[in-house]
Amino acid sequence: MVKSLPVYADEKLLAHLTNISCVEGGVTSGLIVGQRTPKKDIVVHLTVTPVPEENGRPIKTEVTNGKPLELRCVSEILELDDTWFTFHTENVSRMLPGGMWILGLYFSSPENIFNNEKTLNKVRSIMSFINKSTARNECLFGDPPGNYKLVFHYNSKSKQFACKSIDSSMAFANADWKFQNSQFVWHKVESSYSLNRFEPYEIVDETPKPVIVYLKDKLQKIRKEIDATICTVNGVFRKNTDTLQDIKMLTDQQRKTKEKDDSFKVFMYSLTEPPEDMASKVVVQMTYGEMVFDGIIGSQVFLHENATVDETVLAVKQDILRSLASRLEMHWDSFDLTDENNKVHEPPRRILFKDKRSGLTFSDYIYKNETINDIASNLQLHLGILVPISDLIDCFERPYTGKLKPKMDTGEQKANHLGTDKKSDNTNLILYGIMGAAVVLVISLFLHLFT
């Protein structure tokens, strides 16, 4: 049995729990969002898992930003469908910055779920279903430190609450959950990562596989490269045990102007092998296509008050990988190697928004044919946050406005700079991004097929 850390949540979430609870005796449930530190779990948000209209009844909630949240509850916990939670987990995970995780599940009902074996088994079933679903894409979902998740219950009748941890064996243990009336202190960290350092991904299968296979393989290669990068914080190599708070104090003392920049900058560097004599290592290989990743991914994460450099770097790397994995998973169904027409595929770009309750910034992704209004509706559905259109940061990434790259030579073999002869017979798949004027990334995907 795994011993859990103390859990701390903002006192404002108590009012939020009351607002989203079903006063007529139903069950409201959802996901616990937060950050796991070496000494405690910090809960920043409780988001309601959507219930289909035909399966639940509406909840009367207070008006926020001019209108109430549109939520539904069920009559009892056994009516909850496991798949609702896996779908919700996938969508919420995409919206979280690196370092933030889905820490577990919460339930609001008039009866204590921990006193009934049937309800406990239902919780185990939901958690097991989520674990199996998220294990398929570690780049997107990952796993927070510690081999356990939280299960929190709020009694909508007595206003009492209780929390337990649940480990991988589905065993429960008591957990200490406290609400505090002071806001958490967060450090904002910004970074970016260039994808144009990677060599083209060569497609060597004479009979091409589904593009999703190549994308997943390429994503794993990028993941290894990101894991291997070394980083500086504010331009200086730091000890892993240095804290952001100490770095901030030192930076403020050294700054010549009175202007203060409360954000930290992390710069990432890849270690490269020294050049070798390629003449003796020329390899002739038939290829049937290329997949090229290019562009710059921007990152903005938030770390707790006592975060170390090691935690900071890990959060930035998680954020970059999560952002790339999110876009590919949302878009790879549209790839088709059998299409004989030139097409421009544009995976969604990142939109930021600030949650006024926690003070943190989350993100969502917008397709070319979508509007900011669509994003606002999505945020209400999956995070339960009503965000005014004016508060959505649409300039974090710019839409792609370039042109399709010229055709590659398909008639003659030619050696590239690595000393390997290549021939493109059928397909050339290019994942291409450009840097916007304000910040960081647009990923555009071109699928061009040579006939």
Coordinates of C-alpha atoms in Angstrom, one line a residue:
M1 CA 0.0 0.0 0.0
V2 CA 1.4 3.4 -1.1
K3 CA 1.5 6.2 1.5
S4 CA 0.1 9.4 0.0
L5 CA 1.3 12.9 0.5
P6 CA -0.8 15.6 2.3
V7 CA -3.3 17.3 -0.1
Y8 CA -3.9 21.0 -0.1
A9 CA -6.7 22.8 -2.1
D10 CA -7.7 26.4 -2.4
E11 CA -10.7 27.2 -0.2
K12 CA -12.5 28.7 -3.2
L13 CA -12.9 25.1 -4.4
L14 CA -15.3 24.5 -1.5
A15 CA -17.7 27.0 -2.9
H16 CA -17.2 25.5 -6.3
L17 CA -18.1 22.1 -5.0
T18 CA -21.3 23.5 -3.5
N19 CA -22.2 25.1 -6.8
I20 CA -21.7 22.0 -8.9
S21 CA -23.4 19.6 -6.5
C22 CA -26.9 18.3 -7.2
V23 CA -29.1 19.4 -4.3
E24 CA -31.9 17.0 -5.3
G25 CA -29.8 14.0 -4.2
G26 CA -27.9 13.2 -7.4
V27 CA -24.3 12.4 -8.0
T28 CA -21.8 14.8 -9.6
S29 CA -18.3 13.5 -10.5
G30 CA -15.2 14.6 -12.2
L31 CA -11.4 14.9 -12.3
I32 CA -9.0 16.4 -9.8
V33 CA -6.4 18.6 -11.5
G34 CA -3.2 19.7 -9.7
Q35 CA 0.5 19.4 -9.2
R36 CA 2.3 16.8 -7.2
T37 CA 5.4 18.1 -5.4
P38 CA 7.9 16.1 -3.3
K39 CA 6.1 17.1 -0.1
K40 CA 2.4 17.6 -1.0
D41 CA -0.3 17.5 -3.6
I42 CA -1.7 20.9 -4.7
V43 CA -5.2 20.8 -6.1
V44 CA -5.9 23.7 -8.5
H45 CA -9.2 22.7 -10.1
L46 CA -12.1 20.2 -9.9
T47 CA -13.8 19.8 -13.3
V48 CA -17.1 18.0 -13.8
T49 CA -17.1 15.0 -16.2
P50 CA -19.8 15.7 -18.8
V51 CA -22.9 13.5 -18.6
P52 CA -24.8 12.9 -21.9
E53 CA -28.2 14.7 -22.1
E54 CA -30.1 11.4 -22.3
N55 CA -28.3 10.0 -19.2
G56 CA -28.6 12.8 -16.7
R57 CA -30.6 15.7 -15.4
P58 CA -29.5 19.4 -15.3
I59 CA -27.9 21.0 -12.2
K60 CA -28.9 24.5 -11.2
T61 CA -25.6 26.4 -10.9
E62 CA -24.8 30.0 -10.0
V63 CA -24.3 32.6 -12.7
T64 CA -20.7 33.1 -13.7
N65 CA -19.7 35.7 -16.3
G66 CA -23.3 36.3 -17.2
K67 CA -24.5 32.7 -17.5
P68 CA -24.7 29.5 -15.4
L69 CA -22.6 26.4 -16.1
E70 CA -24.5 23.8 -18.1
L71 CA -24.0 20.6 -16.1
R72 CA -25.9 17.3 -15.5
C73 CA -25.8 14.7 -12.7
V74 CA -27.0 11.1 -12.4
S75 CA -29.2 9.5 -9.7
E76 CA -26.5 7.2 -8.3
I77 CA -22.8 6.4 -8.8
L78 CA -23.6 3.1 -10.4
E79 CA -25.1 4.9 -13.3
L80 CA -21.8 6.5 -14.3
D81 CA -20.2 5.1 -17.5
D82 CA -16.5 4.4 -17.4
T83 CA -16.0 5.7 -20.9
W84 CA -17.2 9.2 -19.9
F85 CA -14.2 9.5 -17.7
T86 CA -11.7 8.2 -20.2
F87 CA -13.0 10.6 -22.9
H88 CA -12.9 13.5 -20.4
T89 CA -9.4 12.5 -19.2
E90 CA -8.1 12.7 -22.8
N91 CA -9.6 16.1 -23.4
V92 CA -8.5 17.7 -20.1
S93 CA -5.0 16.3 -20.3
R94 CA -4.5 18.2 -23.6
M95 CA -5.4 21.4 -21.9
L96 CA -2.9 21.1 -19.0
P97 CA 0.5 22.7 -18.9
G98 CA 3.5 20.5 -18.1
G99 CA 3.8 19.8 -14.4
M100 CA 0.0 19.6 -14.0
W101 CA -1.7 16.3 -13.9
I102 CA -5.0 14.6 -13.4
L103 CA -4.4 13.5 -9.8
G104 CA -7.6 11.5 -9.4
L105 CA -11.4 11.5 -9.2
Y106 CA -13.9 13.3 -7.0
F107 CA -17.6 12.6 -6.3
S108 CA -20.3 14.7 -4.8
S109 CA -23.3 12.9 -3.4
P110 CA -25.5 12.8 -0.3
E111 CA -24.1 9.4 0.8
N112 CA -20.5 8.5 1.6
I113 CA -19.1 6.4 -1.2
F114 CA -16.4 5.0 1.1
N115 CA -19.0 3.2 3.2
N116 CA -20.5 1.1 0.4
E117 CA -18.6 -1.8 -1.2
K118 CA -20.6 -1.5 -4.4
T119 CA -19.7 2.2 -4.9
L120 CA -16.0 1.4 -4.1
N121 CA -16.0 -1.3 -6.7
K122 CA -17.5 1.2 -9.2
V123 CA -14.7 3.7 -8.4
R124 CA -12.1 0.9 -8.9
S125 CA -13.7 0.1 -12.3
I126 CA -13.6 3.7 -13.4
M127 CA -10.0 4.1 -12.3
S128 CA -8.9 0.9 -13.9
F129 CA -10.6 1.9 -17.2
I130 CA -8.8 5.3 -17.1
N131 CA -5.4 3.6 -16.4
K132 CA -5.7 1.3 -19.3
S133 CA -6.8 4.0 -21.7
T134 CA -4.0 6.5 -20.7
A135 CA -1.3 3.8 -20.9
R136 CA -1.5 3.8 -24.7
N137 CA -0.1 7.3 -25.1
E138 CA 2.5 8.1 -22.4
C139 CA 3.6 11.2 -24.3
L140 CA 0.2 12.8 -23.8
F141 CA -0.9 11.4 -20.5
G142 CA 2.3 10.5 -18.7
D143 CA 1.9 9.8 -15.0
P144 CA 2.4 12.0 -12.0
P145 CA 5.1 11.1 -9.5
G146 CA 3.9 8.6 -7.0
N147 CA 2.2 5.3 -7.7
Y148 CA -1.3 6.4 -6.6
K149 CA -4.3 8.5 -7.5
L150 CA -6.7 10.4 -5.2
V151 CA -10.4 9.8 -4.7
F152 CA -12.2 12.6 -3.0
H153 CA -15.8 12.6 -1.7
Y154 CA -17.9 15.7 -0.9
N155 CA -21.2 15.1 1.0
S156 CA -23.7 17.4 -0.7
K157 CA -26.0 17.0 2.3
S158 CA -23.8 17.4 5.3
K159 CA -21.0 19.4 3.6
Q160 CA -18.4 17.0 5.0
F161 CA -15.6 15.6 2.9
A162 CA -13.2 12.7 2.9
C163 CA -10.3 11.6 0.8
K164 CA -8.5 8.4 0.1
S165 CA -5.6 7.3 -2.2
I166 CA -5.9 4.3 -4.5
D167 CA -2.8 2.5 -5.8
S168 CA -2.1 0.4 -8.8
S169 CA -3.5 -2.7 -7.0
M170 CA -6.8 -0.8 -6.5
A171 CA -6.3 -0.7 -2.7
F172 CA -7.6 2.3 -0.8
A173 CA -5.8 4.2 2.0
N174 CA -6.7 7.3 4.0
A175 CA -5.4 10.6 2.6
D176 CA -5.2 13.9 4.4
W177 CA -7.0 16.7 2.4
K178 CA -7.1 20.3 3.6
F179 CA -8.6 23.5 2.3
Q180 CA -6.5 26.6 2.8
N181 CA -7.6 30.2 2.7
S182 CA -4.4 31.6 1.2
Q183 CA -3.6 31.4 -2.5
F184 CA -0.8 29.3 -3.8
V185 CA 2.3 31.0 -5.1
W186 CA 3.3 30.0 -8.7
H187 CA 6.4 30.6 -10.8
K188 CA 5.7 31.1 -14.5
V189 CA 8.3 29.5 -16.8
E190 CA 8.6 30.0 -20.6
S191 CA 10.5 28.0 -23.1
S192 CA 10.5 26.9 -26.8
Y193 CA 11.8 23.9 -28.7
S194 CA 12.8 23.8 -32.4
L195 CA 11.9 20.7 -34.4
N196 CA 14.0 21.6 -37.4
R197 CA 17.0 19.9 -35.8
F198 CA 15.7 16.5 -36.8
E199 CA 16.6 14.6 -39.9
P200 CA 13.8 13.5 -42.2
Y201 CA 12.0 10.3 -41.2
E202 CA 12.5 7.9 -44.1
I203 CA 9.6 5.7 -45.1
V204 CA 11.2 2.5 -46.4
D205 CA 8.1 0.3 -46.6
E206 CA 7.3 -0.6 -50.3
T207 CA 3.7 -1.0 -49.1
P208 CA 3.1 2.1 -46.9
K209 CA 1.6 1.5 -43.5
P210 CA -1.0 3.9 -42.0
V211 CA 0.5 7.3 -41.4
I212 CA -0.3 7.0 -37.7
V213 CA 2.3 4.2 -37.4
Y214 CA 5.0 6.5 -38.7
L215 CA 3.9 9.5 -36.6
K216 CA 3.9 7.4 -33.4
D217 CA 7.4 6.1 -34.2
K218 CA 8.6 9.7 -35.0
L219 CA 7.1 11.0 -31.8
Q220 CA 9.0 8.4 -29.7
K221 CA 12.3 9.5 -31.4
I222 CA 11.5 13.1 -30.6
R223 CA 10.7 12.1 -27.1
K224 CA 14.1 10.6 -26.6
E225 CA 15.8 13.7 -28.0
I226 CA 13.8 16.0 -25.7
D227 CA 14.7 13.8 -22.7
A228 CA 18.4 14.0 -23.6
T229 CA 18.5 17.8 -23.9
I230 CA 20.4 19.9 -21.3
C231 CA 18.8 23.2 -20.1
T232 CA 19.7 26.5 -18.7
V233 CA 17.4 28.7 -16.5
N234 CA 17.7 32.4 -17.3
G235 CA 20.7 31.7 -19.4
V236 CA 22.7 29.9 -16.7
F237 CA 23.4 26.2 -16.0
R238 CA 22.1 25.6 -12.5
K239 CA 22.3 22.8 -10.0
N240 CA 19.3 20.5 -10.1
T241 CA 18.6 21.3 -6.5
D242 CA 18.6 25.1 -6.9
T243 CA 15.1 26.5 -6.3
L244 CA 13.3 29.0 -8.6
Q245 CA 12.7 31.2 -5.5
D246 CA 16.5 31.5 -4.9
I247 CA 17.2 32.2 -8.6
K248 CA 14.5 34.9 -8.6
M249 CA 16.0 36.6 -5.6
L250 CA 19.5 36.5 -7.1
T251 CA 18.2 37.8 -10.5
D252 CA 16.3 40.7 -8.9
Q253 CA 19.5 41.7 -7.0
Q254 CA 21.6 41.7 -10.2
R255 CA 19.0 43.4 -12.4
K256 CA 20.1 47.0 -13.2
T257 CA 16.7 48.3 -13.9
K258 CA 13.7 48.5 -11.5
E259 CA 11.5 46.6 -13.9
K260 CA 10.9 43.1 -12.8
D261 CA 10.1 40.1 -15.0
D262 CA 8.4 37.5 -12.9
S263 CA 8.8 34.7 -15.5
F264 CA 11.7 32.4 -15.9
K265 CA 13.3 31.4 -19.3
V266 CA 14.4 27.9 -19.9
F267 CA 16.7 27.3 -23.0
M268 CA 17.1 23.8 -24.3
Y269 CA 20.3 22.4 -26.0
S270 CA 20.8 19.1 -27.8
L271 CA 24.1 17.3 -27.5
T272 CA 25.5 16.3 -30.9
E273 CA 28.1 13.7 -31.8
P274 CA 31.3 15.0 -33.5
P275 CA 31.3 14.6 -37.3
E276 CA 32.6 11.3 -38.7
D277 CA 34.2 10.3 -42.0
M278 CA 31.0 9.6 -44.0
A279 CA 32.9 8.4 -47.1
S280 CA 33.4 5.0 -45.6
K281 CA 29.8 4.7 -44.4
V282 CA 27.8 5.3 -47.5
V283 CA 24.6 3.2 -47.6
V284 CA 22.3 2.9 -50.6
Q285 CA 18.7 2.5 -49.5
M286 CA 15.4 2.7 -51.4
T287 CA 12.9 5.0 -49.7
Y288 CA 9.3 5.6 -50.6
G289 CA 8.7 8.9 -48.8
E290 CA 9.9 11.3 -46.1
M291 CA 8.3 12.8 -43.1
V292 CA 9.9 16.1 -42.0
F293 CA 9.1 17.8 -38.7
D294 CA 9.9 21.5 -38.6
G295 CA 9.0 24.5 -36.6
I296 CA 9.1 25.8 -33.0
I297 CA 6.9 24.6 -30.1
G298 CA 6.3 27.2 -27.4
S299 CA 5.9 26.3 -23.8
Q300 CA 4.4 28.1 -20.7
V301 CA 4.2 26.2 -17.4
F302 CA 3.7 27.0 -13.7
L303 CA 5.6 25.5 -10.8
H304 CA 5.0 25.6 -7.1
E305 CA 6.7 28.0 -4.8
N306 CA 9.6 25.7 -3.8
A307 CA 10.1 24.1 -7.2
T308 CA 13.7 23.1 -8.0
V309 CA 15.5 23.4 -11.3
D310 CA 15.1 19.6 -11.8
E311 CA 11.3 19.8 -11.4
T312 CA 11.2 22.9 -13.7
V313 CA 13.1 21.3 -16.6
L314 CA 11.0 18.1 -16.3
A315 CA 7.7 20.2 -16.5
V316 CA 8.9 22.1 -19.6
K317 CA 9.9 18.9 -21.4
Q318 CA 6.5 17.4 -20.5
D319 CA 4.7 20.4 -21.8
I320 CA 6.4 20.4 -25.1
L321 CA 5.9 16.7 -25.6
R322 CA 2.3 16.9 -24.5
S323 CA 1.5 19.7 -26.9
L324 CA 3.0 17.9 -29.9
A325 CA 1.4 14.6 -29.0
S326 CA -2.0 16.3 -28.5
R327 CA -2.0 17.9 -32.0
L328 CA -0.9 14.7 -33.7
E329 CA -3.5 12.6 -31.9
M330 CA -6.2 15.1 -32.7
H331 CA -5.2 15.2 -36.4
W332 CA -3.7 12.0 -37.6
D333 CA -7.0 10.5 -38.7
S334 CA -7.0 13.0 -41.5
F335 CA -3.8 11.6 -43.0
D336 CA -4.2 9.4 -46.0
L337 CA -1.2 8.1 -48.0
T338 CA -3.6 6.8 -50.7
D339 CA -4.8 10.3 -51.6
E340 CA -3.5 11.3 -55.0
N341 CA -4.2 15.1 -54.7
N342 CA -2.0 17.7 -53.2
K343 CA -3.3 18.7 -49.8
V344 CA -2.3 21.0 -47.0
H345 CA -3.1 19.5 -43.6
E346 CA -3.0 21.9 -40.7
P347 CA -3.1 20.4 -37.2
P348 CA -4.7 22.8 -34.6
R349 CA -2.7 25.6 -33.1
R350 CA -2.5 26.5 -29.4
I351 CA -4.8 29.0 -27.6
L352 CA -4.1 30.1 -24.0
F353 CA -6.5 31.2 -21.4
K354 CA -6.2 32.2 -17.7
D355 CA -8.3 30.6 -15.0
K356 CA -9.1 33.5 -12.6
R357 CA -9.7 31.3 -9.7
S358 CA -6.3 29.6 -9.7
G359 CA -4.4 32.3 -11.6
L360 CA -2.9 29.6 -13.9
T361 CA -2.9 29.5 -17.7
F362 CA -4.4 26.5 -19.5
S363 CA -4.6 25.8 -23.2
D364 CA -6.8 24.4 -25.9
Y365 CA -6.3 23.8 -29.7
I366 CA -8.2 25.5 -32.5
Y367 CA -8.5 24.2 -36.1
K368 CA -8.3 26.5 -39.1
N369 CA -12.1 26.3 -39.7
E370 CA -13.0 26.9 -36.0
T371 CA -13.6 30.2 -34.2
I372 CA -12.8 31.5 -30.7
N373 CA -16.4 30.9 -29.8
D374 CA -15.9 27.1 -30.4
I375 CA -13.0 27.2 -28.0
A376 CA -15.0 29.0 -25.3
S377 CA -17.7 26.3 -25.6
N378 CA -15.1 23.5 -25.3
L379 CA -13.6 25.1 -22.2
Q380 CA -17.0 25.1 -20.5
L381 CA -17.7 21.5 -21.5
H382 CA -14.4 19.9 -20.4
L383 CA -13.0 22.3 -17.7
G384 CA -16.3 23.9 -16.5
I385 CA -14.7 27.3 -16.9
L386 CA -16.6 30.2 -18.4
V387 CA -14.0 32.3 -20.2
P388 CA -15.0 35.6 -21.9
I389 CA -13.9 35.7 -25.5
S390 CA -11.7 38.7 -24.8
D391 CA -9.7 36.7 -22.2
L392 CA -8.6 34.0 -24.8
I393 CA -5.0 34.6 -25.9
D394 CA -5.3 34.0 -29.6
C395 CA -1.8 35.4 -30.6
F396 CA 0.3 32.7 -28.8
E397 CA 0.6 30.9 -32.1
R398 CA -0.1 32.2 -35.6
P399 CA -1.9 30.4 -38.4
Y400 CA 0.3 29.0 -41.1
T401 CA 0.3 31.3 -44.2
G402 CA 3.0 29.8 -46.3
K403 CA 3.0 27.8 -49.5
L404 CA 3.5 24.2 -50.2
K405 CA 7.2 23.3 -50.6
P406 CA 8.4 22.4 -54.1
K407 CA 8.3 18.8 -55.2
M408 CA 11.3 16.7 -54.3
D409 CA 13.3 15.0 -57.1
T410 CA 11.7 11.6 -57.7
G411 CA 13.6 10.5 -60.8
E412 CA 17.2 10.3 -59.8
Q413 CA 19.0 9.0 -56.8
K414 CA 21.0 11.5 -54.9
A415 CA 23.1 11.3 -51.7
N416 CA 22.1 13.6 -48.9
H417 CA 24.5 15.2 -46.4
L418 CA 24.6 12.1 -44.3
G419 CA 26.1 10.2 -47.2
T420 CA 23.1 8.0 -47.8
D421 CA 21.6 7.6 -51.3
K422 CA 17.8 8.2 -51.3
K423 CA 15.1 7.8 -53.8
S424 CA 11.5 9.1 -53.3
D425 CA 9.2 6.9 -55.3
N426 CA 5.7 7.5 -53.9
T427 CA 5.2 9.9 -51.1
N428 CA 6.6 13.0 -49.5
L429 CA 5.0 13.8 -46.1
I430 CA 6.2 17.1 -44.5
L431 CA 5.3 18.3 -41.1
Y432 CA 6.1 22.0 -41.3
G433 CA 5.9 24.8 -38.8
I434 CA 6.7 28.5 -38.9
M435 CA 7.4 30.9 -36.1
G436 CA 4.8 33.7 -35.5
A437 CA 5.8 37.2 -34.8
A438 CA 4.6 37.1 -31.2
V439 CA 5.6 33.7 -29.9
V440 CA 6.3 30.3 -31.0
L441 CA 4.7 27.7 -33.0
V442 CA 2.3 26.9 -35.8
I443 CA 2.4 23.3 -37.0
S444 CA 1.2 22.8 -40.5
L445 CA 1.2 19.5 -42.2
F446 CA 1.6 19.0 -46.0
L447 CA 0.8 15.7 -47.6
H448 CA 2.1 15.6 -51.2
L449 CA 1.9 12.4 -53.2
F450 CA 4.0 11.9 -56.3
T451 CA 2.2 10.1 -59.1

